[in-house]
XYZ file of C-alpha atoms in Angstrom:
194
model
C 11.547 -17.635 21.841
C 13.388 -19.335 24.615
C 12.918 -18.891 28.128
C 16.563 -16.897 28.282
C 15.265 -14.202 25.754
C 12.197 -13.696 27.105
C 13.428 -13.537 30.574
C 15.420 -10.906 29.156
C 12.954 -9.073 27.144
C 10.777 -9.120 30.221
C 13.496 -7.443 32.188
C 13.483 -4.672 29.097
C 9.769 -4.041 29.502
C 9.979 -3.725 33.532
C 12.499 -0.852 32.775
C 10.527 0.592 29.439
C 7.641 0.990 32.078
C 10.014 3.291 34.821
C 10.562 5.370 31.967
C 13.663 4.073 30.791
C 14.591 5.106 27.337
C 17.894 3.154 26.735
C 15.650 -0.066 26.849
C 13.123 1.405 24.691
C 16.293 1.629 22.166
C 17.428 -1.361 22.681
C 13.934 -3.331 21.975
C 13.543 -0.613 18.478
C 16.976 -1.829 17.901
C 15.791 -5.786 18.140
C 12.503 -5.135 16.144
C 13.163 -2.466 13.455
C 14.342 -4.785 11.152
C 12.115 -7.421 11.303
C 8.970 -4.735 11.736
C 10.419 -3.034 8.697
C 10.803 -6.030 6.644
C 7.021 -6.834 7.353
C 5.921 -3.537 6.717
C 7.346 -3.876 3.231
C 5.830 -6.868 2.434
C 2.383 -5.398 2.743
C 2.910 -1.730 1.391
C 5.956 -2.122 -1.085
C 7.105 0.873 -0.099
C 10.684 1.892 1.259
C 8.991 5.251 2.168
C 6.241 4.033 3.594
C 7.701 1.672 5.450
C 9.406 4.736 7.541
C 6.329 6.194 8.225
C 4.866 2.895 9.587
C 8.188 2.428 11.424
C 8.341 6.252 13.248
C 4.195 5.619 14.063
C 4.689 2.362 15.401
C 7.655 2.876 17.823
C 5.507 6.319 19.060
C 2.736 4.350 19.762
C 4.782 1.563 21.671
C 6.278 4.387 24.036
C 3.202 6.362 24.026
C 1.494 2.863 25.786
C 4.282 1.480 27.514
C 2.356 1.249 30.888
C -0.100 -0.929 28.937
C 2.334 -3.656 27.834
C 1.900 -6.555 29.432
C 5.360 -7.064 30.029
C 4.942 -11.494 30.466
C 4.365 -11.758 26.797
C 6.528 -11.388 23.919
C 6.575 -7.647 22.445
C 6.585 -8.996 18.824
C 2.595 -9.990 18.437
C 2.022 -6.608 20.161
C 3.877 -4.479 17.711
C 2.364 -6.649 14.858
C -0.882 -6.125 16.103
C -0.011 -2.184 15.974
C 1.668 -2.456 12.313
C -1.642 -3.990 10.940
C -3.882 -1.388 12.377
C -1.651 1.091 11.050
C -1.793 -0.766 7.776
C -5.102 -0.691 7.781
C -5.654 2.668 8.548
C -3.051 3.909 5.665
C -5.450 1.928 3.495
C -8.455 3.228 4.685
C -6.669 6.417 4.527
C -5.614 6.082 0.526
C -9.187 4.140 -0.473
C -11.209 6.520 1.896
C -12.072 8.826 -0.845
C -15.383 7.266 -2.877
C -13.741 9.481 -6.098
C -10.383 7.171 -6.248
C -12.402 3.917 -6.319
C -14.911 5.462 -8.886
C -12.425 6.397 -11.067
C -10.865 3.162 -11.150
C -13.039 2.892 -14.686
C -12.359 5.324 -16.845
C -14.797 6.422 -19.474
C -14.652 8.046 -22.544
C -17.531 11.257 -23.379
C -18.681 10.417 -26.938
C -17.380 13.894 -28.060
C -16.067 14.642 -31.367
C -13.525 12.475 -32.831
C -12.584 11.654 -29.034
C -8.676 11.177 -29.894
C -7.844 14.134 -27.594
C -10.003 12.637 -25.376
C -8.281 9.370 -25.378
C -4.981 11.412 -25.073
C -6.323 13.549 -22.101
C -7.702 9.271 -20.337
C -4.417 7.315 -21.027
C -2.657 10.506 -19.212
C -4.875 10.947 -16.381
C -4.544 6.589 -16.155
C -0.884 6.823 -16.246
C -0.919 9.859 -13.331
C -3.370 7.383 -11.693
C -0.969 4.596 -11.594
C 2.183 6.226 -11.113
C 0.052 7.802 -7.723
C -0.978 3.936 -6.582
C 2.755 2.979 -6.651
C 3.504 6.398 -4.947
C 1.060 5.081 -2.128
C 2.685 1.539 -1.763
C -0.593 -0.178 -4.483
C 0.160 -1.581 -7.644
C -1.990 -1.079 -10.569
C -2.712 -3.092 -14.097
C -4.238 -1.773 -16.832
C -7.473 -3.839 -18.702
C -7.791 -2.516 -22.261
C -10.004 -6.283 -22.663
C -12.498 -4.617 -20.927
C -13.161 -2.735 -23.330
C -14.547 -5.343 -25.401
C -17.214 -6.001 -22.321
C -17.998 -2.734 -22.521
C -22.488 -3.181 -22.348
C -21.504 -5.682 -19.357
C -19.633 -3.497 -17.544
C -21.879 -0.410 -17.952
C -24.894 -3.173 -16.851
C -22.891 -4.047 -13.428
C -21.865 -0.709 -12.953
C -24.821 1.150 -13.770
C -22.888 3.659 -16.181
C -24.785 5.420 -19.191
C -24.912 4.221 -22.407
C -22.991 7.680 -23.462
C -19.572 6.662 -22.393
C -17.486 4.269 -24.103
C -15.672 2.451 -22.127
C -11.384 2.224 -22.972
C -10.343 0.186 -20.367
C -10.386 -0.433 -16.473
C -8.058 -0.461 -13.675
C -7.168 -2.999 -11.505
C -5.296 -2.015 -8.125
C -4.270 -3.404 -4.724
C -1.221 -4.902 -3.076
C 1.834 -6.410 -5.773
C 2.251 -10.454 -4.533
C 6.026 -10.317 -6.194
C 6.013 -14.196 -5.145
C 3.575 -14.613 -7.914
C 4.293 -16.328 -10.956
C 1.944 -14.237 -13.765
C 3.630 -11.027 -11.738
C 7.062 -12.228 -13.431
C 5.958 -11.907 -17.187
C 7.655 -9.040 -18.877
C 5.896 -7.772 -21.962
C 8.601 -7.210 -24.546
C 8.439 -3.186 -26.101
C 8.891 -2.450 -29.585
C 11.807 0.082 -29.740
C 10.939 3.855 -29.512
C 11.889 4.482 -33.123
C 8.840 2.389 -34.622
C 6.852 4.351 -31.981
C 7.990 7.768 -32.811
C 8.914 10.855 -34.825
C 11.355 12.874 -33.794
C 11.320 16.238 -34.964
């Protein structure tokens, strides 16, 4: 940042602190975009991204006396997006029940087909909610085939056959296996329509 800007953006913080709100607009209106752009790079999420957005700019007014108005404002409000990061994913992972049912196991009931039916809808709800909450989510049917090595690690009963696991966390689109496309048969070899 050169001497100019920050001369400038220290003159914005001197008048944020006195209360005044048309410099508080005028720094949102310098760092929303970048903010939001950063925001989206760790959540994937448009809506999310919002959310972060309206929390972070409350907490920079809320603790404008605090600023230390020599420094540039961008490391501060970075600092605030990845505690509010973290706290969203704290927030979505919080619950010991989500992470459990990352694996999902199969009863060794009847002829278990409904059951299967009943654990590939539950694991499609389950993945449609990660992308809901800014995750990503891959399906593992291999794991199946480790089933007694899983249930070893995991310390799950013998009882349950194991279909397939989950694997969840944030989409790196820069990635190169993230840009294979698995081709689909068409619906007609797939289904009977009645």
């Amino acid at each position: 940042m050169d001497s100019s800007a920050l001369h400038s953006e220290k003159e914005l913080l001197i008048r944020l602190q006195n209360d005044d709100y048309l410099a508080f607009e005028k720094i949102y209106a310098i760092h929303k975009e970048k903010m939001g752009a950063h925001v989206f790079r760790l959540l994937k999420s448009w809506d999310l991204v919002d959310d972060i957005l309206q929390e972070l700019f409350i907490r920079f007014w809320n603790n404008r006396n605090t600023i230390a108005v020599e420094k540039p404002v961008a490391p501060y409000l970075h600092r605030i997006v990845a505690n509010l990061v973290n706290d969203h994913i704290r927030y979505i992972t919080r619950d010991r029940k989500l992470a459990e049912e990352t694996w999902h196991h199969m009863p060794s009931t009847g002829d278990n087909v409904r059951i299967a039916g009943d654990i590939g809808m539950y694991a499609q709800t389950f993945l449609l909610s990660l992308t809901a909450n800014g995750l990503a989510g891959v399906p593992q049917t291999i794991l199946g085939f480790f089933a007694d090595t899983i249930r070893e690690h995991l310390n799950i009963s013998s009882e349950y056959k194991m279909m397939f696991g989950i694997s969840f966390g944030f989409e790196d689109v820069e990635a190169r296996e993230n840009s294979v496309k698995m081709d689909r048969s068409p619906i007609a070899e797939n289904v009977i329509f009645h």
